[in-house]
PDB file of C-alpha atoms in Angstrom:
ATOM      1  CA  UNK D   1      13.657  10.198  -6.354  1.00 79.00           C
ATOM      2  CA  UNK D   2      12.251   6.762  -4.679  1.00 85.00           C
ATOM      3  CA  UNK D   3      10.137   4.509  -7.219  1.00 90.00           C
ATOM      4  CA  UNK D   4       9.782   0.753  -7.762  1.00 94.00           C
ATOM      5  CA  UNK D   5       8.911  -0.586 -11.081  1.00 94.00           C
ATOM      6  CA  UNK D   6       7.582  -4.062 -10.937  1.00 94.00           C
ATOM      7  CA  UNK D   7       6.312  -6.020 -13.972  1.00 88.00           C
ATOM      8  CA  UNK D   8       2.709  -5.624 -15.455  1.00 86.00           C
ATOM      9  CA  UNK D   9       0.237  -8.188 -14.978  1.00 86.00           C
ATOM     10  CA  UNK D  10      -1.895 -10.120 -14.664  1.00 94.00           C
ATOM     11  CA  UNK D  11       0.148 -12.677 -14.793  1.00 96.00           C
ATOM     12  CA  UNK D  12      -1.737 -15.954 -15.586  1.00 97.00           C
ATOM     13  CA  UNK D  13      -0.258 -19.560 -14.315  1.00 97.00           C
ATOM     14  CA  UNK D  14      -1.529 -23.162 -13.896  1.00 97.00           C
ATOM     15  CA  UNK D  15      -1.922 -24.834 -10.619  1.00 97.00           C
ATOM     16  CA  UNK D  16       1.910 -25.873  -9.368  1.00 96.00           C
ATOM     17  CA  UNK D  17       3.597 -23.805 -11.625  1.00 97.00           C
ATOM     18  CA  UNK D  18       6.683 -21.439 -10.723  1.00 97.00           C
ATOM     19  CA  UNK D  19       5.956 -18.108 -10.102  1.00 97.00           C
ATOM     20  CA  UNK D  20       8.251 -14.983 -10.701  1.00 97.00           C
ATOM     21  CA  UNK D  21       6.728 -11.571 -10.338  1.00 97.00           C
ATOM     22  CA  UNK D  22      10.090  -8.730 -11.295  1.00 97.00           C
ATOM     23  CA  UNK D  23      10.445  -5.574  -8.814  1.00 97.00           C
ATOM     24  CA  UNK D  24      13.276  -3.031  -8.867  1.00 97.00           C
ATOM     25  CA  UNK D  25      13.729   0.057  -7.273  1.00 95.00           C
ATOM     26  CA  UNK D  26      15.359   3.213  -6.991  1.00 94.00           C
ATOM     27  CA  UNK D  27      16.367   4.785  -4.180  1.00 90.00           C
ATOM     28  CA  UNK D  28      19.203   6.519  -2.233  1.00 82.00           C
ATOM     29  CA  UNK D  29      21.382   4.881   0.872  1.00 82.00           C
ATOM     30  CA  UNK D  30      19.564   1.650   2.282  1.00 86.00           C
ATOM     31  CA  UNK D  31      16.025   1.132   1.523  1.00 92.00           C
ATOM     32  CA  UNK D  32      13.704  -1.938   3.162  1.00 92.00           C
ATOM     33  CA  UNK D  33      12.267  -3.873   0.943  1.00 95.00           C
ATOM     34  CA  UNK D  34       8.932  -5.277   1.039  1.00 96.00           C
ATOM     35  CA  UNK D  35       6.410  -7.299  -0.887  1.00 97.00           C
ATOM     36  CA  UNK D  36       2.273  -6.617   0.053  1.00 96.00           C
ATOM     37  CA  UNK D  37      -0.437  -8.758  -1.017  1.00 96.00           C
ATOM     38  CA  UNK D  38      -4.215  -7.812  -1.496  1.00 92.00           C
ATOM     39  CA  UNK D  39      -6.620 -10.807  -1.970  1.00 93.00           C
ATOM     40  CA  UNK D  40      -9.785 -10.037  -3.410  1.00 89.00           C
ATOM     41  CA  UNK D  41     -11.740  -7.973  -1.120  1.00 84.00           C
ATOM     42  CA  UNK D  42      -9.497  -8.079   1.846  1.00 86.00           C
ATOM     43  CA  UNK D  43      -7.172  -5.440   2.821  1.00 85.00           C
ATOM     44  CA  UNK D  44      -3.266  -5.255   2.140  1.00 90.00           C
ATOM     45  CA  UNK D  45      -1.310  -7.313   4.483  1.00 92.00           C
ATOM     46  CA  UNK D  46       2.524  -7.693   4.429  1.00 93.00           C
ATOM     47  CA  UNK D  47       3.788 -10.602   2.889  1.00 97.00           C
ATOM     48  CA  UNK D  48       7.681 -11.165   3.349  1.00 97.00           C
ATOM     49  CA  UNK D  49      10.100  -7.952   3.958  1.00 95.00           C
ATOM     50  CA  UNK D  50      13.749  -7.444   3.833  1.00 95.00           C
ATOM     51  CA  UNK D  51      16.140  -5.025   5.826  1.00 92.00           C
ATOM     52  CA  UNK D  52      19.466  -5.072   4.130  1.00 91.00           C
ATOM     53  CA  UNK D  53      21.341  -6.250   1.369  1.00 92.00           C
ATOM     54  CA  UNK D  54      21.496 -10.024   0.651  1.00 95.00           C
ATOM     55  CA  UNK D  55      18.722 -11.142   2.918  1.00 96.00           C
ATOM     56  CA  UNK D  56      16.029 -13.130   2.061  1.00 97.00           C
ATOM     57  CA  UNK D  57      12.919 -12.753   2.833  1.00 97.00           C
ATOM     58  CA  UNK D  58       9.883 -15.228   2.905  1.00 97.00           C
ATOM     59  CA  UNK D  59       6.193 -16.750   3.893  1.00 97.00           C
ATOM     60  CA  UNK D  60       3.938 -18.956   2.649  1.00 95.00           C
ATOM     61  CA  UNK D  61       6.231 -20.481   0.303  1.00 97.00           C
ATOM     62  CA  UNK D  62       7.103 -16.892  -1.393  1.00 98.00           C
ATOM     63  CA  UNK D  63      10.398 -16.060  -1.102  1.00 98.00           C
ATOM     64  CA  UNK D  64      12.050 -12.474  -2.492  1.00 98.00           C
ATOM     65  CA  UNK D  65      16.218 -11.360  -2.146  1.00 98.00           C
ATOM     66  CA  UNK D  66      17.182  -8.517  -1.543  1.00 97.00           C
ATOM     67  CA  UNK D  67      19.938  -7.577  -4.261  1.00 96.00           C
ATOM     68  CA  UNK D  68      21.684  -4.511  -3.920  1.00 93.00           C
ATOM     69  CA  UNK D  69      23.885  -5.091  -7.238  1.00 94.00           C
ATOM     70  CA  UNK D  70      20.253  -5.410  -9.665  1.00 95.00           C
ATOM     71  CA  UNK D  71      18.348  -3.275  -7.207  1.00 95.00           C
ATOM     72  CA  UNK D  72      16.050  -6.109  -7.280  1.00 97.00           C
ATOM     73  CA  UNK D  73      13.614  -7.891  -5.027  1.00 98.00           C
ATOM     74  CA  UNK D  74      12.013 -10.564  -7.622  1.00 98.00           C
ATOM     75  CA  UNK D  75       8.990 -12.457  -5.318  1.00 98.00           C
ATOM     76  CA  UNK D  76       8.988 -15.959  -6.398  1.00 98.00           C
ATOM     77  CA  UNK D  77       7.357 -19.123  -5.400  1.00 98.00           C
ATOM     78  CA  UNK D  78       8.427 -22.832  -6.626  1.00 97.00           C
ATOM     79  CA  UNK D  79       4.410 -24.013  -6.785  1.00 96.00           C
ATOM     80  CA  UNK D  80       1.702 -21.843  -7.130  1.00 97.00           C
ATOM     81  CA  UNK D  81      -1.804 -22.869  -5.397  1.00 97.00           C
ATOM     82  CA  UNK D  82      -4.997 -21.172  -6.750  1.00 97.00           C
ATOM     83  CA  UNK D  83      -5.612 -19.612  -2.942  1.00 96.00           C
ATOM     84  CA  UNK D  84      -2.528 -17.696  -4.121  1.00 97.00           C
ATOM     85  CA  UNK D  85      -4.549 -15.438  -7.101  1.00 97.00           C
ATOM     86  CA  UNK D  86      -4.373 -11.692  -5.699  1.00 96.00           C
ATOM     87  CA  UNK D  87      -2.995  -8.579  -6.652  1.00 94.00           C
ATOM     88  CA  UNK D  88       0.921  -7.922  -5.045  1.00 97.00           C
ATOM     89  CA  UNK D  89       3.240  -4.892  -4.766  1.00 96.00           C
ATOM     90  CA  UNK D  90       6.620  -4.682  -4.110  1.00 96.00           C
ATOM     91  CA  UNK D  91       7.484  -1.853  -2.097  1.00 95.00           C
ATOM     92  CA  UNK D  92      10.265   0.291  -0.214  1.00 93.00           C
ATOM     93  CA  UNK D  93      10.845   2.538   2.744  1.00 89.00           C
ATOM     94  CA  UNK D  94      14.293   4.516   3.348  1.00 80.00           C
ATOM     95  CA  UNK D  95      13.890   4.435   7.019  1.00 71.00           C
ATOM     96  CA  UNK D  96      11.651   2.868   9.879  1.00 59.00           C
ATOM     97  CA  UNK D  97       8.153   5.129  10.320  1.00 57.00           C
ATOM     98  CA  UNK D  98       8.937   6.494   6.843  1.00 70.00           C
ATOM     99  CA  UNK D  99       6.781   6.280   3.848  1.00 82.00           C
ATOM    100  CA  UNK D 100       6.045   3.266   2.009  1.00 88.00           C
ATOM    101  CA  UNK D 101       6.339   3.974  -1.891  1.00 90.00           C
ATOM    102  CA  UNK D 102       4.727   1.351  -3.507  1.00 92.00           C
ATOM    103  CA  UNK D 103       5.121  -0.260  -7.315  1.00 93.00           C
ATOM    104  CA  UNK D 104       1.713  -0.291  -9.232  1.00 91.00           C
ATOM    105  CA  UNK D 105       0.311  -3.953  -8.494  1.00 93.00           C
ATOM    106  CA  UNK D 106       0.705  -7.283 -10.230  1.00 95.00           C
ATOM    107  CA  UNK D 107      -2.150  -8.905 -10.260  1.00 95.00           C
ATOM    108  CA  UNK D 108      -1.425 -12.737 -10.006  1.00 97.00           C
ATOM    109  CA  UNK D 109      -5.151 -15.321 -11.170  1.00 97.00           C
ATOM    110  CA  UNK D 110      -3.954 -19.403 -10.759  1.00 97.00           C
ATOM    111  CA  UNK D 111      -6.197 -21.433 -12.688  1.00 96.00           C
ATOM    112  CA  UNK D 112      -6.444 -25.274 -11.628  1.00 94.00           C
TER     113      UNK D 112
ATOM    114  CA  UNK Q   1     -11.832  -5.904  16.797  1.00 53.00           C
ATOM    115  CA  UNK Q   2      -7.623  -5.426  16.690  1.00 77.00           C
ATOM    116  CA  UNK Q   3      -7.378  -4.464  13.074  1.00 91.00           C
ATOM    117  CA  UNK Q   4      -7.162  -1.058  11.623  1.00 94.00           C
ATOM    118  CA  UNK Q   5     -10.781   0.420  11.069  1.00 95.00           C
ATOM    119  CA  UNK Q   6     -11.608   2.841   8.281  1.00 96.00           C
ATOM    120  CA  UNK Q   7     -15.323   4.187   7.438  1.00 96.00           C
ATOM    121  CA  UNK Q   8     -17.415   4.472   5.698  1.00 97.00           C
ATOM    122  CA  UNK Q   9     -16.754   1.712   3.309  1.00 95.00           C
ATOM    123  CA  UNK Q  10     -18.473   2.989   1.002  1.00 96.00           C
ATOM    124  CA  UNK Q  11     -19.365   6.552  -0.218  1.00 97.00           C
ATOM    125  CA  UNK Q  12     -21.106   8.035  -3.420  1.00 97.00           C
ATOM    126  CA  UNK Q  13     -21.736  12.030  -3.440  1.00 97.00           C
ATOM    127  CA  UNK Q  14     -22.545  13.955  -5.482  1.00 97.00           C
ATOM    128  CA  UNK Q  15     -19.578  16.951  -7.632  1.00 96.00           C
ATOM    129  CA  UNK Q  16     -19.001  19.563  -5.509  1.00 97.00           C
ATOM    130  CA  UNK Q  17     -19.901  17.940  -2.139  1.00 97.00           C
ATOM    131  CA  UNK Q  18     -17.177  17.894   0.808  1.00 98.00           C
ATOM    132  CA  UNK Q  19     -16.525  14.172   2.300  1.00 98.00           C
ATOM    133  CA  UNK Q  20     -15.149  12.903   5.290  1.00 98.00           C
ATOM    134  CA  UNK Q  21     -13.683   9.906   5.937  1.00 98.00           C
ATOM    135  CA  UNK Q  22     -12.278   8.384   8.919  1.00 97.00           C
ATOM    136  CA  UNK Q  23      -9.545   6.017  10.242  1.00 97.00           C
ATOM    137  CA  UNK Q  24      -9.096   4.183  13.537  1.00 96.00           C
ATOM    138  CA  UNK Q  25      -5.596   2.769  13.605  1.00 95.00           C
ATOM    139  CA  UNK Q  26      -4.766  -0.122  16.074  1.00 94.00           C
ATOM    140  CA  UNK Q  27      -3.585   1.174  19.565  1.00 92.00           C
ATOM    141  CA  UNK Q  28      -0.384   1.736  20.294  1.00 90.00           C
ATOM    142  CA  UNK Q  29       0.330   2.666  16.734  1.00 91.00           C
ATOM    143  CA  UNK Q  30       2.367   5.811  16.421  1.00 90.00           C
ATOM    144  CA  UNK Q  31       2.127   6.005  12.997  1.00 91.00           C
ATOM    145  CA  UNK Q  32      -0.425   6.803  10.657  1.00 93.00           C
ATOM    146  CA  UNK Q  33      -0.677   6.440   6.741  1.00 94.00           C
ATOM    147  CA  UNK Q  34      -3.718   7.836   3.841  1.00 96.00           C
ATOM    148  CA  UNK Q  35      -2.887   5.891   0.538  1.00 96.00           C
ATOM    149  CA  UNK Q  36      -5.173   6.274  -2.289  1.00 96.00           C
ATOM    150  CA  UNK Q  37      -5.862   3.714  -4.884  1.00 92.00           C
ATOM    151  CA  UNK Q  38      -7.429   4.286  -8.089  1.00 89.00           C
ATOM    152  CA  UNK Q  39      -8.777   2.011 -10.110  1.00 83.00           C
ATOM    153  CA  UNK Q  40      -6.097  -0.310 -11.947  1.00 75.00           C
ATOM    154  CA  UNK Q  41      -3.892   1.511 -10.176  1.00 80.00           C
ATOM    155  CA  UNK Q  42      -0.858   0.936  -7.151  1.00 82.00           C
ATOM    156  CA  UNK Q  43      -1.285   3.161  -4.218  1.00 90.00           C
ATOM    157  CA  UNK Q  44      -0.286   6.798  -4.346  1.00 92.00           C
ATOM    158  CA  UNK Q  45       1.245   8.095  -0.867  1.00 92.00           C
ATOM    159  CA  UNK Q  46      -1.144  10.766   0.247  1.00 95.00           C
ATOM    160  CA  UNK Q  47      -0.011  11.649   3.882  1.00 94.00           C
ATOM    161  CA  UNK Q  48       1.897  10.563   6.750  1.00 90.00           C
ATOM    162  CA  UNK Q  49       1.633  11.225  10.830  1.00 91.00           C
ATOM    163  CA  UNK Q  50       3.402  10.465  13.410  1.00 89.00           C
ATOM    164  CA  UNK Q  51       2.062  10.554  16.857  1.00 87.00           C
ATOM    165  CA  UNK Q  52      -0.283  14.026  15.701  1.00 86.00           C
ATOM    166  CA  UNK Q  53       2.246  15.842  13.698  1.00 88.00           C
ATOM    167  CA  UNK Q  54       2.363  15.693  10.213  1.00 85.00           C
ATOM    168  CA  UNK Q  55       6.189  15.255   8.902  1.00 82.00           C
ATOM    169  CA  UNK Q  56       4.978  14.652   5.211  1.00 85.00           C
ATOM    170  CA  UNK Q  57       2.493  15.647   3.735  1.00 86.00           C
ATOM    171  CA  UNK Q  58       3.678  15.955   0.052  1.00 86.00           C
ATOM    172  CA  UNK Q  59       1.670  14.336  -1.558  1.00 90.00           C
ATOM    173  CA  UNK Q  60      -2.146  15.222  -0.837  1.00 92.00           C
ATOM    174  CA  UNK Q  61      -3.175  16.562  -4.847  1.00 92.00           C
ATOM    175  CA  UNK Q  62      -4.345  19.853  -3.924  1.00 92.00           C
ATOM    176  CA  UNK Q  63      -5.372  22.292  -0.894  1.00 93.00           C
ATOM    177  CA  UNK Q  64      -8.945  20.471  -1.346  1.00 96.00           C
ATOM    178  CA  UNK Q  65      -7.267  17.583   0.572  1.00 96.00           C
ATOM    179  CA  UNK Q  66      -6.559  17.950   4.024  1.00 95.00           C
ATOM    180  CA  UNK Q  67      -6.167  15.758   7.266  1.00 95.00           C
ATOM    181  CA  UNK Q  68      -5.436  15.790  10.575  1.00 94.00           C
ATOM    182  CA  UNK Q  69      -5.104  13.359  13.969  1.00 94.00           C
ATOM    183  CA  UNK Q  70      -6.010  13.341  17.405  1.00 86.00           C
ATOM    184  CA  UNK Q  71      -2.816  12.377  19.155  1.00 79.00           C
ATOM    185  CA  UNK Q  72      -2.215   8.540  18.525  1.00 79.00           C
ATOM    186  CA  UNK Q  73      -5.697   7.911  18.287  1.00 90.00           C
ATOM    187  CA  UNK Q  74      -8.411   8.936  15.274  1.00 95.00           C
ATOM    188  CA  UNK Q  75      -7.305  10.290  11.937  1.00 96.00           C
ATOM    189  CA  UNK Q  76     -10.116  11.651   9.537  1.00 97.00           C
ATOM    190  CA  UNK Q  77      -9.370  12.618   6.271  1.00 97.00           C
ATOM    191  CA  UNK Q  78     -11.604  15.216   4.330  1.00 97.00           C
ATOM    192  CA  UNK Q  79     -12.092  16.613   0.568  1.00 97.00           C
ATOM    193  CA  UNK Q  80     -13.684  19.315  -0.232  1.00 97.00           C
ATOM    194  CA  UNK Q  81     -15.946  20.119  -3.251  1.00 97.00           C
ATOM    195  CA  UNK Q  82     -15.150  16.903  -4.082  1.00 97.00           C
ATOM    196  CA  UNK Q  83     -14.503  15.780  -8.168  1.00 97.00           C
ATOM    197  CA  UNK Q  84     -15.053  13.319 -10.294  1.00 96.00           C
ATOM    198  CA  UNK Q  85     -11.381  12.202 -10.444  1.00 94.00           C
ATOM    199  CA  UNK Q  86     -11.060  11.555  -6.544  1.00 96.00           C
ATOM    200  CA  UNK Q  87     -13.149   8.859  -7.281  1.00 97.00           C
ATOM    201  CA  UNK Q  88     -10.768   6.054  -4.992  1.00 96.00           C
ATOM    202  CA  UNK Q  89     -10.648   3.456  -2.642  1.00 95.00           C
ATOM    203  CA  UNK Q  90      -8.860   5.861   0.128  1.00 97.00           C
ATOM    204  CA  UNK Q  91      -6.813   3.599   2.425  1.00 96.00           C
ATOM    205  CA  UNK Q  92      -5.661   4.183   5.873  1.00 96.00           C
ATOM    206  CA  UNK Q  93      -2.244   2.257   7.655  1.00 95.00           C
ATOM    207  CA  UNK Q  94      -0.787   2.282  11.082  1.00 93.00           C
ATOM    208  CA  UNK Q  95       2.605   1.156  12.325  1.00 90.00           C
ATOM    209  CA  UNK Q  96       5.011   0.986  15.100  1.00 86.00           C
ATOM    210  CA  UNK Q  97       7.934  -0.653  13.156  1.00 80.00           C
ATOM    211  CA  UNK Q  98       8.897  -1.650   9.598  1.00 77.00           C
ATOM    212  CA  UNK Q  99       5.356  -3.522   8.668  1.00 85.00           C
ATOM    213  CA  UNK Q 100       2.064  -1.532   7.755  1.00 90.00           C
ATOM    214  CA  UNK Q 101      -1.466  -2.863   8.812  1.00 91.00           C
ATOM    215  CA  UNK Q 102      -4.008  -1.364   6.397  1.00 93.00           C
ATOM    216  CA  UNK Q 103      -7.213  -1.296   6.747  1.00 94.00           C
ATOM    217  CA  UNK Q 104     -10.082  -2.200   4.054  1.00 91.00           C
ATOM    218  CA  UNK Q 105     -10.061   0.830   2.722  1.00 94.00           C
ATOM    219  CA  UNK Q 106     -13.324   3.682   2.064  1.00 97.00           C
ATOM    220  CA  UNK Q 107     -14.461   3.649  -1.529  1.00 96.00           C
ATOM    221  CA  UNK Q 108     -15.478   7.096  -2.806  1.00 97.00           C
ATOM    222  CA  UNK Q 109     -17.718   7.706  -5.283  1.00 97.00           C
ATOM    223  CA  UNK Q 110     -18.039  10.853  -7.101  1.00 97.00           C
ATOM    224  CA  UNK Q 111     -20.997  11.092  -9.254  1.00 95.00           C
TER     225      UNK Q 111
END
């Protein structure tokens, strides 16, 4: 079936530093691809999708590309700020107004 | 306000007890989503709508679970003689594309 694995946090960074948080997936045909953020007590809000194969997606300085030969979707960002601590899923969907299956959460904390 | 709208926030009952919980999705929003989120946990696909029909509804745990919409508008979700492992923040999403708007989710509380 459809799944995304994504790496087990928290992951733990100084002000500025560089940022990789690892999703893959799973899935049949053509999946979108998308990355969610949930800062502490706020609700999830999309942060940076992707529709096909090779496309990059990316806001707020995160960027994530969709690769089709790793079935990967890595979210990275080049300098971290500490506004950026918050918990963030990677997630798919096979088609539009389908599903969203989501990974299990990485919970990001930036210290200054 | 715009946003998606879920209450209560929070809930605490008591074993046994049935629960309702409700969801107002933005207008215009054909599609409806219940996630639920346990604690240190990602979000576990509950049940889907679209417009008032429910294509998927896979993966509600048990026949305790149900749910149902009024045409585009109001979805309320309800469990009956509610346990101590539904214990969740129970999250509601609308859409009319690709992106999801959640709302803040109801946190249950099952004593």
């Amino acid at each position: 079936g459809n799944s995304v694995t994504q790496m087990e946090g928290p992951v733990t960074l100084s002000e500025e530093a560089f940022l990789t948080i690892n999703c893959t997936y799973t899935a049949t045909g053509y999946p979108s691809l998308f990355w969610y953020v949930q800062y502490p007590g706020e609700g999830l809000q999309l942060l940076l999708k992707a529709t096909k194969a090779d496309d990059k997606g990316s806001n707020k300085g995160f960027e994530a590309t969709y690769r089709k030969e790793t079935t990967s979707f890595h979210l990275e960002k080049g300098s971290v700020q500490v506004s950026d601590s918050a918990v963030y899923f990677c997630a798919l969907s096979r088609r539009n107004t389908d599903k969203l299956i989501f990974g299990t959460g990485t919970r990001l904390q930036v210290f200054p | 306000g715009a946003g998606v709208s879920q209450s209560p926030s929070n809930k605490v009952t008591e074993k046994g007890k049935d629960v309702e919980l409700r969801c107002d999705p933005i207008s215009g929003h054909t599609a409806l989503y219940w996630y639920r989120q346990r604690l240190g946990q990602g979000l576990e696909f509950l049940i889907y709508f679209q417009g008032n029909s429910a294509p998927d509804k896979s993966g509600l745990p048990s026949d305790r679970f149900s749910a149902e919409r009024t045409g585009e508008s109001v979805s309320t979700l309800t469990i009956q003689r509610t346990q101590q492992e539904d214990s969740a923040v129970y999250l509601c999403a609308s859409s009319l594309t690709l992106e999801l708007f959640f709302g803040e989710g109801s946190r249950l509380t099952v004593l």
